[in-house]
PDB file of C-alpha atoms in Angstrom:
ATOM      1  CA  UNK A   1      20.602 -35.023 -10.692  1.00 44.00           C
ATOM      2  CA  UNK A   2      18.142 -33.283  -8.911  1.00 44.00           C
ATOM      3  CA  UNK A   3      15.510 -36.304  -6.911  1.00 45.00           C
ATOM      4  CA  UNK A   4      12.102 -35.402  -7.185  1.00 41.00           C
ATOM      5  CA  UNK A   5       9.376 -35.509  -4.807  1.00 42.00           C
ATOM      6  CA  UNK A   6       6.072 -36.198  -5.494  1.00 42.00           C
ATOM      7  CA  UNK A   7       3.508 -33.369  -4.255  1.00 42.00           C
ATOM      8  CA  UNK A   8       0.240 -34.163  -5.553  1.00 46.00           C
ATOM      9  CA  UNK A   9      -0.654 -36.296  -8.645  1.00 44.00           C
ATOM     10  CA  UNK A  10       0.855 -34.022 -11.708  1.00 44.00           C
ATOM     11  CA  UNK A  11       3.286 -31.773  -9.654  1.00 45.00           C
ATOM     12  CA  UNK A  12       6.877 -32.430  -8.622  1.00 42.00           C
ATOM     13  CA  UNK A  13       9.164 -30.681  -6.628  1.00 43.00           C
ATOM     14  CA  UNK A  14      12.716 -30.596  -6.800  1.00 43.00           C
ATOM     15  CA  UNK A  15      15.072 -30.266  -3.391  1.00 46.00           C
ATOM     16  CA  UNK A  16      14.670 -26.840  -1.648  1.00 48.00           C
ATOM     17  CA  UNK A  17      12.025 -24.134  -0.933  1.00 49.00           C
ATOM     18  CA  UNK A  18      12.284 -21.605  -3.924  1.00 48.00           C
ATOM     19  CA  UNK A  19       9.012 -21.878  -6.020  1.00 46.00           C
ATOM     20  CA  UNK A  20      10.949 -21.758  -8.982  1.00 43.00           C
ATOM     21  CA  UNK A  21      11.960 -25.404  -8.126  1.00 42.00           C
ATOM     22  CA  UNK A  22       8.312 -26.129  -8.810  1.00 42.00           C
ATOM     23  CA  UNK A  23       7.409 -27.908 -12.005  1.00 42.00           C
ATOM     24  CA  UNK A  24       5.133 -29.079 -13.286  1.00 44.00           C
ATOM     25  CA  UNK A  25       4.514 -32.232 -15.510  1.00 43.00           C
ATOM     26  CA  UNK A  26       2.153 -33.324 -18.390  1.00 40.00           C
ATOM     27  CA  UNK A  27      -0.040 -36.728 -18.125  1.00 39.00           C
ATOM     28  CA  UNK A  28       2.370 -38.017 -20.354  1.00 42.00           C
ATOM     29  CA  UNK A  29       3.742 -39.605 -16.808  1.00 44.00           C
ATOM     30  CA  UNK A  30       3.126 -42.308 -15.380  1.00 40.00           C
ATOM     31  CA  UNK A  31       2.614 -43.813 -12.000  1.00 42.00           C
ATOM     32  CA  UNK A  32       2.770 -47.578 -11.364  1.00 43.00           C
ATOM     33  CA  UNK A  33       2.470 -48.510 -14.818  1.00 42.00           C
ATOM     34  CA  UNK A  34      -0.421 -46.607 -15.263  1.00 45.00           C
ATOM     35  CA  UNK A  35      -1.389 -43.842 -17.412  1.00 47.00           C
ATOM     36  CA  UNK A  36      -2.353 -40.153 -15.447  1.00 48.00           C
ATOM     37  CA  UNK A  37      -5.931 -39.988 -16.009  1.00 49.00           C
ATOM     38  CA  UNK A  38      -6.648 -36.815 -19.543  1.00 51.00           C
ATOM     39  CA  UNK A  39      -9.045 -34.682 -16.881  1.00 52.00           C
ATOM     40  CA  UNK A  40      -5.887 -34.374 -14.477  1.00 53.00           C
ATOM     41  CA  UNK A  41      -3.594 -33.000 -17.602  1.00 55.00           C
ATOM     42  CA  UNK A  42      -6.815 -30.531 -18.528  1.00 57.00           C
ATOM     43  CA  UNK A  43      -7.343 -29.325 -14.959  1.00 60.00           C
ATOM     44  CA  UNK A  44      -3.610 -28.543 -14.739  1.00 55.00           C
ATOM     45  CA  UNK A  45      -3.105 -26.989 -17.680  1.00 59.00           C
ATOM     46  CA  UNK A  46      -6.447 -25.005 -16.597  1.00 62.00           C
ATOM     47  CA  UNK A  47      -4.485 -24.063 -13.663  1.00 58.00           C
ATOM     48  CA  UNK A  48      -1.342 -22.889 -15.078  1.00 60.00           C
ATOM     49  CA  UNK A  49      -3.604 -20.570 -17.483  1.00 59.00           C
ATOM     50  CA  UNK A  50      -5.743 -18.972 -14.605  1.00 59.00           C
ATOM     51  CA  UNK A  51      -2.128 -18.585 -12.548  1.00 60.00           C
ATOM     52  CA  UNK A  52      -0.397 -17.174 -15.488  1.00 62.00           C
ATOM     53  CA  UNK A  53      -3.275 -14.579 -15.727  1.00 65.00           C
ATOM     54  CA  UNK A  54      -3.478 -14.081 -12.271  1.00 65.00           C
ATOM     55  CA  UNK A  55      -0.182 -13.348 -11.753  1.00 68.00           C
ATOM     56  CA  UNK A  56      -0.530 -10.862 -14.743  1.00 73.00           C
ATOM     57  CA  UNK A  57      -3.182  -8.786 -13.423  1.00 74.00           C
ATOM     58  CA  UNK A  58      -1.376  -8.313  -9.693  1.00 68.00           C
ATOM     59  CA  UNK A  59       1.965  -7.577 -11.945  1.00 75.00           C
ATOM     60  CA  UNK A  60      -0.828  -4.852 -12.964  1.00 78.00           C
ATOM     61  CA  UNK A  61      -1.880  -3.608 -10.128  1.00 77.00           C
ATOM     62  CA  UNK A  62       1.591  -3.741  -8.568  1.00 77.00           C
ATOM     63  CA  UNK A  63       3.410  -1.876 -11.115  1.00 84.00           C
ATOM     64  CA  UNK A  64      -0.196   0.777 -11.399  1.00 86.00           C
ATOM     65  CA  UNK A  65       0.051   1.327  -7.124  1.00 86.00           C
ATOM     66  CA  UNK A  66       4.028   2.363  -7.625  1.00 88.00           C
ATOM     67  CA  UNK A  67       2.806   4.984  -9.972  1.00 91.00           C
ATOM     68  CA  UNK A  68       0.237   6.490  -8.305  1.00 91.00           C
ATOM     69  CA  UNK A  69       2.415   6.054  -5.347  1.00 91.00           C
ATOM     70  CA  UNK A  70       4.974   7.663  -6.813  1.00 92.00           C
ATOM     71  CA  UNK A  71       2.881  10.453  -7.725  1.00 94.00           C
ATOM     72  CA  UNK A  72       1.472  11.290  -4.705  1.00 93.00           C
ATOM     73  CA  UNK A  73       4.975  11.230  -2.709  1.00 93.00           C
ATOM     74  CA  UNK A  74       5.713  14.101  -5.778  1.00 93.00           C
ATOM     75  CA  UNK A  75       3.069  15.764  -4.462  1.00 93.00           C
ATOM     76  CA  UNK A  76       3.986  15.925  -0.779  1.00 93.00           C
ATOM     77  CA  UNK A  77       7.492  16.716  -1.429  1.00 93.00           C
ATOM     78  CA  UNK A  78       6.358  19.436  -3.606  1.00 94.00           C
ATOM     79  CA  UNK A  79       3.592  20.615  -0.389  1.00 93.00           C
ATOM     80  CA  UNK A  80       6.829  21.043   1.701  1.00 92.00           C
ATOM     81  CA  UNK A  81       7.812  23.589  -0.943  1.00 93.00           C
ATOM     82  CA  UNK A  82       4.634  25.127  -1.397  1.00 92.00           C
ATOM     83  CA  UNK A  83       4.264  25.421   2.503  1.00 92.00           C
ATOM     84  CA  UNK A  84       7.814  26.831   3.133  1.00 92.00           C
ATOM     85  CA  UNK A  85       6.567  29.847   0.345  1.00 92.00           C
ATOM     86  CA  UNK A  86       3.765  30.348   1.821  1.00 91.00           C
ATOM     87  CA  UNK A  87       4.939  30.740   5.080  1.00 92.00           C
ATOM     88  CA  UNK A  88       7.830  33.087   3.884  1.00 92.00           C
ATOM     89  CA  UNK A  89       4.924  35.098   1.802  1.00 91.00           C
ATOM     90  CA  UNK A  90       2.818  35.537   4.615  1.00 90.00           C
ATOM     91  CA  UNK A  91       5.422  36.370   7.178  1.00 91.00           C
ATOM     92  CA  UNK A  92       7.333  39.015   4.872  1.00 91.00           C
ATOM     93  CA  UNK A  93       4.089  40.685   3.832  1.00 90.00           C
ATOM     94  CA  UNK A  94       3.344  40.948   7.546  1.00 88.00           C
ATOM     95  CA  UNK A  95       6.437  42.751   8.816  1.00 87.00           C
ATOM     96  CA  UNK A  96       7.326  44.713   6.048  1.00 87.00           C
ATOM     97  CA  UNK A  97       4.359  45.363   3.894  1.00 85.00           C
ATOM     98  CA  UNK A  98       1.506  45.556   6.971  1.00 83.00           C
ATOM     99  CA  UNK A  99      -0.450  43.187   4.303  1.00 85.00           C
ATOM    100  CA  UNK A 100      -0.153  38.995   5.004  1.00 86.00           C
ATOM    101  CA  UNK A 101      -1.578  36.637   2.896  1.00 85.00           C
ATOM    102  CA  UNK A 102      -5.266  35.825   3.618  1.00 86.00           C
ATOM    103  CA  UNK A 103      -5.838  32.523   4.717  1.00 83.00           C
ATOM    104  CA  UNK A 104      -2.529  31.330   5.079  1.00 85.00           C
ATOM    105  CA  UNK A 105      -2.881  29.365   8.054  1.00 86.00           C
ATOM    106  CA  UNK A 106      -6.113  27.850   6.769  1.00 87.00           C
ATOM    107  CA  UNK A 107      -4.380  26.628   3.509  1.00 89.00           C
ATOM    108  CA  UNK A 108      -1.709  25.012   5.292  1.00 89.00           C
ATOM    109  CA  UNK A 109      -3.186  23.119   7.694  1.00 87.00           C
ATOM    110  CA  UNK A 110      -6.225  22.178   5.788  1.00 87.00           C
ATOM    111  CA  UNK A 111      -4.632  21.310   2.888  1.00 90.00           C
ATOM    112  CA  UNK A 112      -0.767  21.318   2.626  1.00 91.00           C
ATOM    113  CA  UNK A 113      -0.327  19.853   5.576  1.00 92.00           C
ATOM    114  CA  UNK A 114      -2.786  17.071   4.719  1.00 93.00           C
ATOM    115  CA  UNK A 115      -0.789  16.297   1.291  1.00 93.00           C
ATOM    116  CA  UNK A 116       2.097  16.270   3.120  1.00 93.00           C
ATOM    117  CA  UNK A 117       1.312  14.029   5.528  1.00 93.00           C
ATOM    118  CA  UNK A 118      -1.187  11.027   3.724  1.00 94.00           C
ATOM    119  CA  UNK A 119       0.191  11.290   0.787  1.00 93.00           C
ATOM    120  CA  UNK A 120       4.075  10.297   1.721  1.00 92.00           C
ATOM    121  CA  UNK A 121       2.173   7.679   4.247  1.00 92.00           C
ATOM    122  CA  UNK A 122       2.411   4.467   1.826  1.00 91.00           C
ATOM    123  CA  UNK A 123       5.711   4.773   0.347  1.00 90.00           C
ATOM    124  CA  UNK A 124       7.399   6.092   4.136  1.00 90.00           C
ATOM    125  CA  UNK A 125       5.903   2.510   5.221  1.00 90.00           C
ATOM    126  CA  UNK A 126       6.924   0.302   1.980  1.00 86.00           C
ATOM    127  CA  UNK A 127      10.568   1.693   3.025  1.00 85.00           C
ATOM    128  CA  UNK A 128      10.344   1.276   5.987  1.00 82.00           C
ATOM    129  CA  UNK A 129      10.412   4.786   7.846  1.00 82.00           C
ATOM    130  CA  UNK A 130       7.364   4.797   9.914  1.00 82.00           C
ATOM    131  CA  UNK A 131       8.481   5.395  13.963  1.00 80.00           C
ATOM    132  CA  UNK A 132       8.001   2.552  15.639  1.00 79.00           C
ATOM    133  CA  UNK A 133       8.924   1.297  19.228  1.00 78.00           C
ATOM    134  CA  UNK A 134      11.728  -1.717  18.788  1.00 77.00           C
ATOM    135  CA  UNK A 135      12.679  -1.546  22.356  1.00 79.00           C
ATOM    136  CA  UNK A 136      11.536  -4.982  23.499  1.00 78.00           C
ATOM    137  CA  UNK A 137      10.922  -6.238  20.011  1.00 76.00           C
ATOM    138  CA  UNK A 138      14.753  -7.565  20.136  1.00 78.00           C
ATOM    139  CA  UNK A 139      14.194 -10.152  23.283  1.00 80.00           C
ATOM    140  CA  UNK A 140      10.291 -11.577  20.882  1.00 80.00           C
ATOM    141  CA  UNK A 141      11.558 -15.135  19.675  1.00 82.00           C
ATOM    142  CA  UNK A 142      11.646 -15.523  15.713  1.00 76.00           C
ATOM    143  CA  UNK A 143       7.773 -17.332  15.444  1.00 80.00           C
ATOM    144  CA  UNK A 144       6.311 -14.951  17.913  1.00 84.00           C
ATOM    145  CA  UNK A 145       7.210 -12.026  16.247  1.00 83.00           C
ATOM    146  CA  UNK A 146       6.269 -12.730  12.979  1.00 83.00           C
ATOM    147  CA  UNK A 147       2.735 -13.648  14.780  1.00 86.00           C
ATOM    148  CA  UNK A 148       3.173 -10.144  16.872  1.00 85.00           C
ATOM    149  CA  UNK A 149       3.674  -8.008  13.634  1.00 84.00           C
ATOM    150  CA  UNK A 150       0.879  -9.797  11.650  1.00 87.00           C
ATOM    151  CA  UNK A 151      -1.702  -9.032  13.941  1.00 89.00           C
ATOM    152  CA  UNK A 152      -0.005  -5.611  14.273  1.00 88.00           C
ATOM    153  CA  UNK A 153      -0.230  -5.312  10.562  1.00 89.00           C
ATOM    154  CA  UNK A 154      -4.200  -6.579  10.622  1.00 93.00           C
ATOM    155  CA  UNK A 155      -5.010  -4.267  12.939  1.00 94.00           C
ATOM    156  CA  UNK A 156      -3.320  -0.938  11.113  1.00 92.00           C
ATOM    157  CA  UNK A 157      -5.495  -2.255   7.599  1.00 94.00           C
ATOM    158  CA  UNK A 158      -8.515  -2.055   9.997  1.00 96.00           C
ATOM    159  CA  UNK A 159      -7.801   1.189  11.363  1.00 96.00           C
ATOM    160  CA  UNK A 160      -6.859   2.913   8.045  1.00 95.00           C
ATOM    161  CA  UNK A 161      -9.533   1.338   6.562  1.00 96.00           C
ATOM    162  CA  UNK A 162     -11.834   2.921   8.513  1.00 97.00           C
ATOM    163  CA  UNK A 163     -10.538   6.067   7.881  1.00 95.00           C
ATOM    164  CA  UNK A 164     -10.712   5.441   3.395  1.00 96.00           C
ATOM    165  CA  UNK A 165     -14.289   4.885   4.583  1.00 96.00           C
ATOM    166  CA  UNK A 166     -15.254   7.655   6.797  1.00 95.00           C
ATOM    167  CA  UNK A 167     -13.050  10.039   4.392  1.00 94.00           C
ATOM    168  CA  UNK A 168     -14.582   8.657   1.205  1.00 95.00           C
ATOM    169  CA  UNK A 169     -18.315   9.187   3.239  1.00 95.00           C
ATOM    170  CA  UNK A 170     -17.282  13.124   4.338  1.00 94.00           C
ATOM    171  CA  UNK A 171     -16.203  13.654   0.604  1.00 94.00           C
ATOM    172  CA  UNK A 172     -19.146  13.074  -0.646  1.00 95.00           C
ATOM    173  CA  UNK A 173     -21.081  14.786   2.027  1.00 94.00           C
ATOM    174  CA  UNK A 174     -18.334  17.747   1.251  1.00 93.00           C
ATOM    175  CA  UNK A 175     -19.494  17.385  -2.434  1.00 93.00           C
ATOM    176  CA  UNK A 176     -22.766  17.296  -2.214  1.00 93.00           C
ATOM    177  CA  UNK A 177     -23.527  19.993   0.315  1.00 91.00           C
ATOM    178  CA  UNK A 178     -20.592  21.983  -0.854  1.00 90.00           C
ATOM    179  CA  UNK A 179     -18.401  22.778   2.215  1.00 89.00           C
ATOM    180  CA  UNK A 180     -16.100  25.324   2.257  1.00 88.00           C
ATOM    181  CA  UNK A 181     -13.877  26.471   4.617  1.00 86.00           C
ATOM    182  CA  UNK A 182     -14.420  28.884   7.542  1.00 82.00           C
ATOM    183  CA  UNK A 183     -11.806  31.647   6.416  1.00 80.00           C
ATOM    184  CA  UNK A 184     -12.287  34.750   4.120  1.00 80.00           C
ATOM    185  CA  UNK A 185     -11.133  32.913   1.115  1.00 82.00           C
ATOM    186  CA  UNK A 186     -14.043  29.773   1.483  1.00 84.00           C
ATOM    187  CA  UNK A 187     -12.479  27.560  -0.527  1.00 86.00           C
ATOM    188  CA  UNK A 188     -14.080  23.821  -1.158  1.00 90.00           C
ATOM    189  CA  UNK A 189     -13.081  21.252   1.400  1.00 91.00           C
ATOM    190  CA  UNK A 190     -14.002  18.369  -0.491  1.00 91.00           C
ATOM    191  CA  UNK A 191     -10.212  17.983  -2.295  1.00 92.00           C
ATOM    192  CA  UNK A 192      -8.357  17.751   1.045  1.00 92.00           C
ATOM    193  CA  UNK A 193     -10.784  14.769   1.927  1.00 94.00           C
ATOM    194  CA  UNK A 194     -10.315  13.145  -1.209  1.00 94.00           C
ATOM    195  CA  UNK A 195      -6.495  13.151  -0.560  1.00 94.00           C
ATOM    196  CA  UNK A 196      -7.095  12.623   2.963  1.00 94.00           C
ATOM    197  CA  UNK A 197      -8.503   8.899   1.993  1.00 95.00           C
ATOM    198  CA  UNK A 198      -6.150   8.609  -1.293  1.00 94.00           C
ATOM    199  CA  UNK A 199      -3.314   8.705   1.142  1.00 94.00           C
ATOM    200  CA  UNK A 200      -5.006   6.196   3.852  1.00 95.00           C
ATOM    201  CA  UNK A 201      -5.623   3.921   1.262  1.00 95.00           C
ATOM    202  CA  UNK A 202      -2.689   3.281  -0.755  1.00 93.00           C
ATOM    203  CA  UNK A 203      -1.603   2.953   2.661  1.00 93.00           C
ATOM    204  CA  UNK A 204      -4.353  -0.455   3.215  1.00 93.00           C
ATOM    205  CA  UNK A 205      -2.663  -1.687   0.267  1.00 91.00           C
ATOM    206  CA  UNK A 206       0.972  -1.752   0.903  1.00 90.00           C
ATOM    207  CA  UNK A 207      -0.173  -2.982   4.362  1.00 90.00           C
ATOM    208  CA  UNK A 208      -2.048  -5.607   2.906  1.00 89.00           C
ATOM    209  CA  UNK A 209       0.390  -7.063   0.952  1.00 85.00           C
ATOM    210  CA  UNK A 210       2.867  -7.191   3.626  1.00 85.00           C
ATOM    211  CA  UNK A 211      -0.270  -9.312   5.597  1.00 85.00           C
ATOM    212  CA  UNK A 212      -0.179 -11.499   2.240  1.00 80.00           C
ATOM    213  CA  UNK A 213       3.285 -11.649   0.789  1.00 74.00           C
ATOM    214  CA  UNK A 214       5.799 -10.786   3.685  1.00 63.00           C
ATOM    215  CA  UNK A 215       9.132  -9.211   3.275  1.00 60.00           C
ATOM    216  CA  UNK A 216      11.689  -7.897   5.836  1.00 49.00           C
ATOM    217  CA  UNK A 217      11.083  -4.500   6.418  1.00 53.00           C
ATOM    218  CA  UNK A 218      14.111  -2.022   8.643  1.00 50.00           C
ATOM    219  CA  UNK A 219      12.113  -1.147  11.080  1.00 51.00           C
ATOM    220  CA  UNK A 220      15.515  -0.926  13.461  1.00 48.00           C
TER     221      UNK A 220
END
């Protein structure tokens, strides 16, 4: 039988650090021959209900972020195919038909490459695939390594949050003034800014998730 240890008047836990070992007991428990006040029981039940509702919201938001991230990653993969076909068609048209595709370079630079990079950043971060210098990481003690990783994550969060803010402002300005590309096609630039903003926002969510709930990422 596990030995119970009091944590607060109405919360006991079994040995171990797993949160699943936490067990909430009602006011029918006794301490020193006295029954716990009913207000403690009411407060505990309210806390359990609020915690359960909050966890449902967190899980729902997590599933929504995962779904949006999957769509963005799919679009990023498709953009590689689009870039390949566009460049190939432009080279074939230029060499064999003396008629290149107008604006192919600008489309790749201002749309396709942005989708390729920014829409995949969040997923790559989640999988630990970003390039990172780990030359001296093995020589840093465990607690110090955790502090360093958290500090770097906070700096990254602030940096990409600034990108989200500036990208959103630039997108609104491009929509308001109907900003277009400088190439012959003169296509609107607002969608490109929105793609950048969306990718940076998803990355901010993933970094914040790592800060709040640290997990092991295979950087090495």
